[in-house]
Structure formats: C-alpha cells, structure tokens
C-alpha cells in the first residue's frame, strides 16, 4: 500500500468513525433566540400582571365561597401604583437578596435570618407558622413539616409565593421549578409542592411561547406527579371548560361539589378554600375562559371566588408573561405609575420603581440563562440571548402521605 493510499484509508476510517460517533451522540439541545428587550418585556408583563391581579383582587378575596360571583367585576389597573402584599412581597424579598448576595438558592440558615428580620407582618397560615417555628429554633425545610405546621400540606403558599421564579427562567421550566421548590419548602410540603412545580413551569413556558394557553397548561402537567390533586385539577378544569364552554359558573360548581369542605381533615379527598388544588382549578378555568385576554382573565379569576386575589395574581401573571408589558400598558384606562411602595419588609427599600424590580429580575434571569448553557448574542443587531430550552419534568414526586390525601 502506498503512503497516499494509506493516508486516504485512514482519512476514510476517521471520517466514518466521526460520523458514527456523531450519530450515536445525543442531539444538541434545542435553543431559542430572543432580544433582551423581548425577554424584559415578558418579565415586566408577568410581574405587573401579578401585582395588578393580586392587589385589585383583594376586594374579592374569600367573598364567593358557596357560589361564584353573579357577574364579572370591573377593576382598575393600579392607578396609584403597586404596594407590598403577601402575593408579591415574599418573592420580592427573596429576589432582592438573591440579586444583592449573588446567589440563586439562598441557604436555609441565611433564609431564616432574612425571614426573622422581614417576615413579621402581613403573613398568614403556613407562612406565619413557619415564621413562628423559626423563633423556636426550627429551620427550613422542617418548618414545613405537617407535624409542626398544620397548614403545610394544603396551603396556597405553594402557588402565590412562587410565580416569579418562572418569570426569571424563561424557557427553562426545570430550573424554574427547582428554584420554586427551594423557596416553597420553607412553608409547605406534599400537595402544594406539586402546585409550586406546576405554576413555575407554566410561567417559564409562557414567557417564551405564543402557543395556545390550553397547550401550555397541558404541557406543564409534565412537571407534576400524575397522581397528584394538582394534576387532577388541571385535567378536570380543561374537561369542564370543554363541557361548559359558555357556562363558567357550571364549571366552577363542579369543583365546589366535588372537593369543597371547610374542614377537609374530616373527609379525605376534600379540599378547603385555601388549598392549592381547589384554587388551582379556578386559575385554570380563568385562563381558559379568559381566552388569552389579560383584563378578562382577571375578571374570571376574581369572580370564580375562593382565594380570589391569589388566583387573579397567578392568572394575570401567566397572561402577562405571554403578552408582555407593552400590551398591558395599551389597555383602556391604564394609568399605572411606575411605583411600588413597601410597607411590610423593613430591609427592602421603602419605595422603588416597578421597573427597578424588573431590572433585578433581569439580572438574575441573565445569570440563569448563562448557567444553563445559553449565551449572550446579537439578535437582529440588538442585544439578546440564545436560551437553551428545557422540557418540563417532575422534580418532586408526591409523598406517599400526600398521595393518600391524609394529614390535611
């Protein structure tokens, strides 16, 4: 064999080996490209939506229990600006210190210090009990042990204190759910952790997708245990929407008859008006009947009842993530000033701009994009990101005690 022939043979063998290796290696992760301004607009829309829904929804909190409201309410769009409330200030406190201290998942000992200094007013149920336990020397996640915290196994804190972690992880639902679980475990366990995975996943997907909401609701089910009441709530709400496309009250009353009981501890399989499954079903109904319209989705979330302010916050956050702040500020009657007043968390600024809060979230978001294998790039000549997309996946299965629906 000549040297030329040998070289050719070696090259051919090498090419064949490379091709074989390439075909056997996993395909590159799917990526998407977005301008920085686009990502910021979606985060801004989600955060503003959460503020609007949560604060404007307070007038309807626990007002409609046995039946929904008779009609859809009109509401303002925070004409005086936003303020601290437990629908937003738990997340804002965590985000503030995540940014300030340069860490994504603040350690539980440090988180205990932050809670002791800041979470001393405007807190209820599972969060309040977790805070009391901290004074007794109990650290998270033991503060969410149902034996020590009687609210932990059902409380809505698994929904209303986690949406922002989906906002800061656009297109990265596993990352979003992981962060959400970390902070949710301070006060809840069992079934509410399924809610934490679900809503962070939905927000993460909504921030980068224009697909129909029903598709995103269904895809987000991949992040929860299929045996959970959260999964059942979503599946059943979608079915009720299709069964009663023009009768939102009938769809709502299906869940009231099926699940509601003021003291569910006396009847396994039932849930009260402060639980993640029952309220989660209301959010899904609001998103489906709202048909992607921001204002109308808020109306449904408020009128459907139970813990309506929390539900409006979650529903409006999801739609806000899809349409962006640029769409919200075009709504008729929008006069919301760029102002957030903090009345509850002493170590945070007493007043700041909502856009400043979005800046904090953007800094964290960029860290997450890069840590997940993404890159800062130019998109159509403007600053942007290549985001390495993730597929929704369950990180926390339902614990056996929760799966048996006991201990609530």
mmCIF file of N, CA and C in Angstrom, residues 75-163:
data_model
loop_
_atom_site.group_PDB
_atom_site.id
_atom_site.type_symbol
_atom_site.label_atom_id
_atom_site.label_comp_id
_atom_site.label_asym_id
_atom_site.label_seq_id
_atom_site.Cartn_x
_atom_site.Cartn_y
_atom_site.Cartn_z
ATOM 1 N N UNK A 75 -62.492 46.258 37.241
ATOM 2 C CA UNK A 75 -61.444 46.606 38.197
ATOM 3 C C UNK A 75 -60.481 47.585 37.560
ATOM 4 N N UNK A 76 -59.829 48.356 38.398
ATOM 5 C CA UNK A 76 -58.834 49.317 37.915
ATOM 6 C C UNK A 76 -57.515 48.599 37.665
ATOM 7 N N UNK A 77 -56.559 49.330 37.150
ATOM 8 C CA UNK A 77 -55.240 48.761 36.849
ATOM 9 C C UNK A 77 -54.178 49.494 37.662
ATOM 10 N N UNK A 78 -54.369 49.463 38.979
ATOM 11 C CA UNK A 78 -53.443 50.078 39.930
ATOM 12 C C UNK A 78 -53.137 51.538 39.578
ATOM 13 N N UNK A 79 -54.142 52.401 39.554
ATOM 14 C CA UNK A 79 -53.900 53.809 39.198
ATOM 15 C C UNK A 79 -53.006 54.549 40.184
ATOM 16 N N UNK A 80 -52.835 54.000 41.392
ATOM 17 C CA UNK A 80 -51.946 54.622 42.380
ATOM 18 C C UNK A 80 -50.617 53.890 42.506
ATOM 19 N N UNK A 81 -50.383 52.932 41.644
ATOM 20 C CA UNK A 81 -49.172 52.138 41.712
ATOM 21 C C UNK A 81 -49.369 50.900 42.566
ATOM 22 N N UNK A 82 -48.303 50.139 42.742
ATOM 23 C CA UNK A 82 -48.379 48.875 43.471
ATOM 24 C C UNK A 82 -47.854 49.042 44.892
ATOM 25 N N UNK A 83 -48.174 48.065 45.723
ATOM 26 C CA UNK A 83 -47.693 48.055 47.105
ATOM 27 C C UNK A 83 -47.411 46.624 47.529
ATOM 28 N N UNK A 84 -46.723 46.508 48.628
ATOM 29 C CA UNK A 84 -46.400 45.180 49.132
ATOM 30 C C UNK A 84 -47.651 44.475 49.642
ATOM 31 N N UNK A 85 -47.708 43.190 49.388
ATOM 32 C CA UNK A 85 -48.781 42.306 49.826
ATOM 33 C C UNK A 85 -48.201 40.908 49.760
ATOM 34 N N UNK A 86 -48.787 39.972 50.513
ATOM 35 C CA UNK A 86 -48.144 38.658 50.540
ATOM 36 C C UNK A 86 -48.197 37.941 49.200
ATOM 37 N N UNK A 87 -49.003 38.418 48.258
ATOM 38 C CA UNK A 87 -48.986 37.864 46.904
ATOM 39 C C UNK A 87 -47.733 38.260 46.132
ATOM 40 N N UNK A 88 -46.980 39.250 46.631
ATOM 41 C CA UNK A 88 -45.787 39.675 45.897
ATOM 42 C C UNK A 88 -44.548 39.870 46.768
ATOM 43 N N UNK A 89 -44.731 40.164 48.067
ATOM 44 C CA UNK A 89 -43.539 40.586 48.813
ATOM 45 C C UNK A 89 -42.686 39.450 49.361
ATOM 46 N N UNK A 90 -43.203 38.227 49.383
ATOM 47 C CA UNK A 90 -42.311 37.101 49.685
ATOM 48 C C UNK A 90 -41.302 36.935 48.551
ATOM 49 N N UNK A 91 -41.823 36.925 47.334
ATOM 50 C CA UNK A 91 -40.943 36.776 46.177
ATOM 51 C C UNK A 91 -40.012 37.969 46.023
ATOM 52 N N UNK A 92 -40.541 39.175 46.227
ATOM 53 C CA UNK A 92 -39.711 40.366 46.075
ATOM 54 C C UNK A 92 -38.570 40.358 47.096
ATOM 55 N N UNK A 93 -38.861 39.920 48.320
ATOM 56 C CA UNK A 93 -37.805 39.828 49.327
ATOM 57 C C UNK A 93 -36.727 38.834 48.892
ATOM 58 N N UNK A 94 -37.144 37.672 48.439
ATOM 59 C CA UNK A 94 -36.173 36.667 48.009
ATOM 60 C C UNK A 94 -35.377 37.146 46.799
ATOM 61 N N UNK A 95 -36.069 37.726 45.818
ATOM 62 C CA UNK A 95 -35.386 38.227 44.626
ATOM 63 C C UNK A 95 -34.376 39.315 44.988
ATOM 64 N N UNK A 96 -34.760 40.198 45.894
ATOM 65 C CA UNK A 96 -33.883 41.290 46.316
ATOM 66 C C UNK A 96 -32.576 40.745 46.887
ATOM 67 N N UNK A 97 -32.674 39.760 47.760
ATOM 68 C CA UNK A 97 -31.462 39.210 48.373
ATOM 69 C C UNK A 97 -30.728 38.257 47.428
ATOM 70 N N UNK A 98 -31.439 37.580 46.546
ATOM 71 C CA UNK A 98 -30.768 36.768 45.524
ATOM 72 C C UNK A 98 -29.848 37.645 44.682
ATOM 73 N N UNK A 99 -30.352 38.810 44.298
ATOM 74 C CA UNK A 99 -29.567 39.739 43.485
ATOM 75 C C UNK A 99 -28.455 40.382 44.310
ATOM 76 N N UNK A 100 -28.779 40.826 45.490
ATOM 77 C CA UNK A 100 -27.812 41.529 46.328
ATOM 78 C C UNK A 100 -26.654 40.636 46.740
ATOM 79 N N UNK A 101 -26.946 39.364 47.044
ATOM 80 C CA UNK A 101 -25.916 38.459 47.560
ATOM 81 C C UNK A 101 -25.369 37.521 46.496
ATOM 82 N N UNK A 102 -25.856 37.649 45.272
ATOM 83 C CA UNK A 102 -25.290 36.898 44.158
ATOM 84 C C UNK A 102 -25.505 35.401 44.232
ATOM 85 N N UNK A 103 -26.640 34.973 44.771
ATOM 86 C CA UNK A 103 -26.921 33.544 44.849
ATOM 87 C C UNK A 103 -28.368 33.286 44.434
ATOM 88 N N UNK A 104 -28.583 32.144 43.804
ATOM 89 C CA UNK A 104 -29.926 31.825 43.320
ATOM 90 C C UNK A 104 -30.760 31.166 44.406
ATOM 91 N N UNK A 105 -30.242 30.131 45.024
ATOM 92 C CA UNK A 105 -30.964 29.452 46.099
ATOM 93 C C UNK A 105 -30.277 29.803 47.419
ATOM 94 N N UNK A 106 -30.837 30.771 48.090
ATOM 95 C CA UNK A 106 -30.272 31.224 49.362
ATOM 96 C C UNK A 106 -30.324 30.072 50.364
ATOM 97 N N UNK A 107 -29.255 29.872 51.087
ATOM 98 C CA UNK A 107 -29.206 28.761 52.041
ATOM 99 C C UNK A 107 -30.306 28.936 53.091
ATOM 100 N N UNK A 108 -30.770 27.824 53.620
ATOM 101 C CA UNK A 108 -31.846 27.892 54.600
ATOM 102 C C UNK A 108 -31.431 28.615 55.888
ATOM 103 N N UNK A 109 -30.206 28.450 56.386
ATOM 104 C CA UNK A 109 -29.821 29.269 57.550
ATOM 105 C C UNK A 109 -29.875 30.769 57.248
ATOM 106 N N UNK A 110 -29.386 31.168 56.073
ATOM 107 C CA UNK A 110 -29.435 32.590 55.714
ATOM 108 C C UNK A 110 -30.882 33.033 55.470
ATOM 109 N N UNK A 111 -31.672 32.164 54.859
ATOM 110 C CA UNK A 111 -33.069 32.488 54.609
ATOM 111 C C UNK A 111 -33.820 32.678 55.926
ATOM 112 N N UNK A 112 -33.459 31.890 56.929
ATOM 113 C CA UNK A 112 -34.056 32.052 58.254
ATOM 114 C C UNK A 112 -33.741 33.424 58.823
ATOM 115 N N UNK A 113 -32.506 33.887 58.644
ATOM 116 C CA UNK A 113 -32.142 35.232 59.100
ATOM 117 C C UNK A 113 -32.971 36.294 58.386
ATOM 118 N N UNK A 114 -33.122 36.126 57.077
ATOM 119 C CA UNK A 114 -33.894 37.090 56.281
ATOM 120 C C UNK A 114 -35.352 37.108 56.731
ATOM 121 N N UNK A 115 -35.903 35.934 56.958
ATOM 122 C CA UNK A 115 -37.299 35.862 57.406
ATOM 123 C C UNK A 115 -37.465 36.483 58.789
ATOM 124 N N UNK A 116 -36.548 36.214 59.691
ATOM 125 C CA UNK A 116 -36.672 36.771 61.035
ATOM 126 C C UNK A 116 -36.625 38.299 61.009
ATOM 127 N N UNK A 117 -35.860 38.846 60.096
ATOM 128 C CA UNK A 117 -35.731 40.300 60.010
ATOM 129 C C UNK A 117 -36.887 40.950 59.255
ATOM 130 N N UNK A 118 -37.545 40.210 58.372
ATOM 131 C CA UNK A 118 -38.502 40.839 57.460
ATOM 132 C C UNK A 118 -39.924 40.303 57.508
ATOM 133 N N UNK A 119 -40.110 39.040 57.800
ATOM 134 C CA UNK A 119 -41.441 38.437 57.716
ATOM 135 C C UNK A 119 -42.138 38.467 59.075
ATOM 136 N N UNK A 120 -42.512 39.673 59.478
ATOM 137 C CA UNK A 120 -43.109 39.844 60.800
ATOM 138 C C UNK A 120 -44.470 40.530 60.757
ATOM 139 N N UNK A 121 -44.971 40.803 59.585
ATOM 140 C CA UNK A 121 -46.312 41.338 59.423
ATOM 141 C C UNK A 121 -46.802 40.983 58.022
ATOM 142 N N UNK A 122 -48.111 40.959 57.856
ATOM 143 C CA UNK A 122 -48.676 40.628 56.552
ATOM 144 C C UNK A 122 -48.400 39.198 56.138
ATOM 145 N N UNK A 123 -48.349 38.277 57.085
ATOM 146 C CA UNK A 123 -48.148 36.865 56.758
ATOM 147 C C UNK A 123 -49.212 36.042 57.470
ATOM 148 N N UNK A 124 -49.581 34.918 56.862
ATOM 149 C CA UNK A 124 -50.706 34.150 57.364
ATOM 150 C C UNK A 124 -50.448 32.652 57.227
ATOM 151 N N UNK A 125 -51.224 31.892 57.946
ATOM 152 C CA UNK A 125 -51.330 30.434 57.806
ATOM 153 C C UNK A 125 -49.968 29.744 57.777
ATOM 154 N N UNK A 126 -49.651 29.050 56.681
ATOM 155 C CA UNK A 126 -48.423 28.258 56.625
ATOM 156 C C UNK A 126 -47.181 29.130 56.778
ATOM 157 N N UNK A 127 -47.186 30.303 56.162
ATOM 158 C CA UNK A 127 -46.031 31.195 56.281
ATOM 159 C C UNK A 127 -45.871 31.702 57.709
ATOM 160 N N UNK A 128 -46.987 32.043 58.350
ATOM 161 C CA UNK A 128 -46.922 32.529 59.726
ATOM 162 C C UNK A 128 -46.423 31.437 60.669
ATOM 163 N N UNK A 129 -46.910 30.233 60.484
ATOM 164 C CA UNK A 129 -46.461 29.137 61.337
ATOM 165 C C UNK A 129 -44.979 28.825 61.117
ATOM 166 N N UNK A 130 -44.534 28.894 59.858
ATOM 167 C CA UNK A 130 -43.114 28.689 59.574
ATOM 168 C C UNK A 130 -42.273 29.743 60.285
ATOM 169 N N UNK A 131 -42.762 30.983 60.255
ATOM 170 C CA UNK A 131 -42.037 32.064 60.924
ATOM 171 C C UNK A 131 -41.985 31.844 62.441
ATOM 172 N N UNK A 132 -43.079 31.385 63.035
ATOM 173 C CA UNK A 132 -43.096 31.103 64.475
ATOM 174 C C UNK A 132 -42.120 29.987 64.822
ATOM 175 N N UNK A 133 -42.060 28.982 63.963
ATOM 176 C CA UNK A 133 -41.144 27.861 64.211
ATOM 177 C C UNK A 133 -39.691 28.314 64.183
ATOM 178 N N UNK A 134 -39.386 29.282 63.326
ATOM 179 C CA UNK A 134 -38.019 29.802 63.275
ATOM 180 C C UNK A 134 -37.599 30.392 64.621
ATOM 181 N N UNK A 135 -38.537 31.036 65.302
ATOM 182 C CA UNK A 135 -38.233 31.589 66.622
ATOM 183 C C UNK A 135 -38.003 30.498 67.659
ATOM 184 N N UNK A 136 -38.468 29.301 67.350
ATOM 185 C CA UNK A 136 -38.274 28.167 68.253
ATOM 186 C C UNK A 136 -37.035 27.348 67.900
ATOM 187 N N UNK A 137 -36.256 27.863 66.924
ATOM 188 C CA UNK A 137 -35.025 27.188 66.541
ATOM 189 C C UNK A 137 -35.190 26.155 65.439
ATOM 190 N N UNK A 138 -36.327 26.136 64.775
ATOM 191 C CA UNK A 138 -36.563 25.197 63.677
ATOM 192 C C UNK A 138 -36.220 25.894 62.359
ATOM 193 N N UNK A 139 -35.425 25.227 61.538
ATOM 194 C CA UNK A 139 -35.022 25.776 60.251
ATOM 195 C C UNK A 139 -35.768 25.084 59.115
ATOM 196 N N UNK A 140 -35.911 25.782 57.989
ATOM 197 C CA UNK A 140 -36.452 25.118 56.797
ATOM 198 C C UNK A 140 -35.510 23.984 56.366
ATOM 199 N N UNK A 141 -36.031 22.930 55.763
ATOM 200 C CA UNK A 141 -37.436 22.722 55.414
ATOM 201 C C UNK A 141 -38.283 22.105 56.524
ATOM 202 N N UNK A 142 -37.713 21.928 57.722
ATOM 203 C CA UNK A 142 -38.505 21.361 58.812
ATOM 204 C C UNK A 142 -39.682 22.263 59.175
ATOM 205 N N UNK A 143 -39.588 23.545 58.830
ATOM 206 C CA UNK A 143 -40.684 24.478 59.108
ATOM 207 C C UNK A 143 -41.936 24.153 58.300
ATOM 208 N N UNK A 144 -41.814 23.271 57.320
ATOM 209 C CA UNK A 144 -42.984 22.860 56.537
ATOM 210 C C UNK A 144 -43.403 21.426 56.841
ATOM 211 N N UNK A 145 -42.887 20.877 57.902
ATOM 212 C CA UNK A 145 -43.287 19.539 58.330
ATOM 213 C C UNK A 145 -44.728 19.601 58.826
ATOM 214 N N UNK A 146 -45.645 18.828 58.249
ATOM 215 C CA UNK A 146 -47.052 18.884 58.681
ATOM 216 C C UNK A 146 -47.253 18.598 60.161
ATOM 217 N N UNK A 147 -46.335 17.881 60.773
ATOM 218 C CA UNK A 147 -46.466 17.616 62.207
ATOM 219 C C UNK A 147 -46.217 18.882 63.028
ATOM 220 N N UNK A 148 -45.495 19.843 62.434
ATOM 221 C CA UNK A 148 -45.214 21.100 63.116
ATOM 222 C C UNK A 148 -46.008 22.262 62.533
ATOM 223 N N UNK A 149 -46.406 22.141 61.290
ATOM 224 C CA UNK A 149 -47.107 23.210 60.573
ATOM 225 C C UNK A 149 -48.377 22.608 59.972
ATOM 226 N N UNK A 150 -49.494 22.801 60.635
ATOM 227 C CA UNK A 150 -50.742 22.145 60.229
ATOM 228 C C UNK A 150 -51.286 22.649 58.898
ATOM 229 N N UNK A 151 -50.782 23.772 58.416
ATOM 230 C CA UNK A 151 -51.246 24.333 57.139
ATOM 231 C C UNK A 151 -50.436 23.816 55.949
ATOM 232 N N UNK A 152 -49.294 23.227 56.235
ATOM 233 C CA UNK A 152 -48.291 22.977 55.192
ATOM 234 C C UNK A 152 -48.756 22.050 54.090
ATOM 235 N N UNK A 153 -49.618 21.103 54.386
ATOM 236 C CA UNK A 153 -49.949 20.066 53.410
ATOM 237 C C UNK A 153 -51.038 20.461 52.433
ATOM 238 N N UNK A 154 -51.592 21.677 52.571
ATOM 239 C CA UNK A 154 -52.618 22.113 51.610
ATOM 240 C C UNK A 154 -52.506 23.570 51.210
ATOM 241 N N UNK A 155 -51.756 24.371 51.947
ATOM 242 C CA UNK A 155 -51.851 25.827 51.857
ATOM 243 C C UNK A 155 -51.434 26.404 50.511
ATOM 244 N N UNK A 156 -52.099 27.494 50.144
ATOM 245 C CA UNK A 156 -51.918 28.111 48.828
ATOM 246 C C UNK A 156 -50.578 28.824 48.665
ATOM 247 N N UNK A 157 -49.781 28.872 49.711
ATOM 248 C CA UNK A 157 -48.433 29.437 49.569
ATOM 249 C C UNK A 157 -47.637 28.706 48.496
ATOM 250 N N UNK A 158 -47.996 27.453 48.227
ATOM 251 C CA UNK A 158 -47.334 26.723 47.144
ATOM 252 C C UNK A 158 -47.645 27.275 45.770
ATOM 253 N N UNK A 159 -48.615 28.170 45.691
ATOM 254 C CA UNK A 159 -48.956 28.828 44.423
ATOM 255 C C UNK A 159 -48.563 30.296 44.421
ATOM 256 N N UNK A 160 -49.016 31.048 45.460
ATOM 257 C CA UNK A 160 -48.902 32.508 45.362
ATOM 258 C C UNK A 160 -47.538 33.063 45.764
ATOM 259 N N UNK A 161 -46.612 32.212 46.197
ATOM 260 C CA UNK A 161 -45.272 32.719 46.530
ATOM 261 C C UNK A 161 -44.196 32.215 45.566
ATOM 262 N N UNK A 162 -44.592 31.694 44.401
ATOM 263 C CA UNK A 162 -43.573 31.086 43.531
ATOM 264 C C UNK A 162 -43.586 31.562 42.072
ATOM 265 N N UNK A 163 -44.610 32.297 41.645
ATOM 266 C CA UNK A 163 -44.723 32.594 40.208
ATOM 267 C C UNK A 163 -43.485 33.288 39.637
#
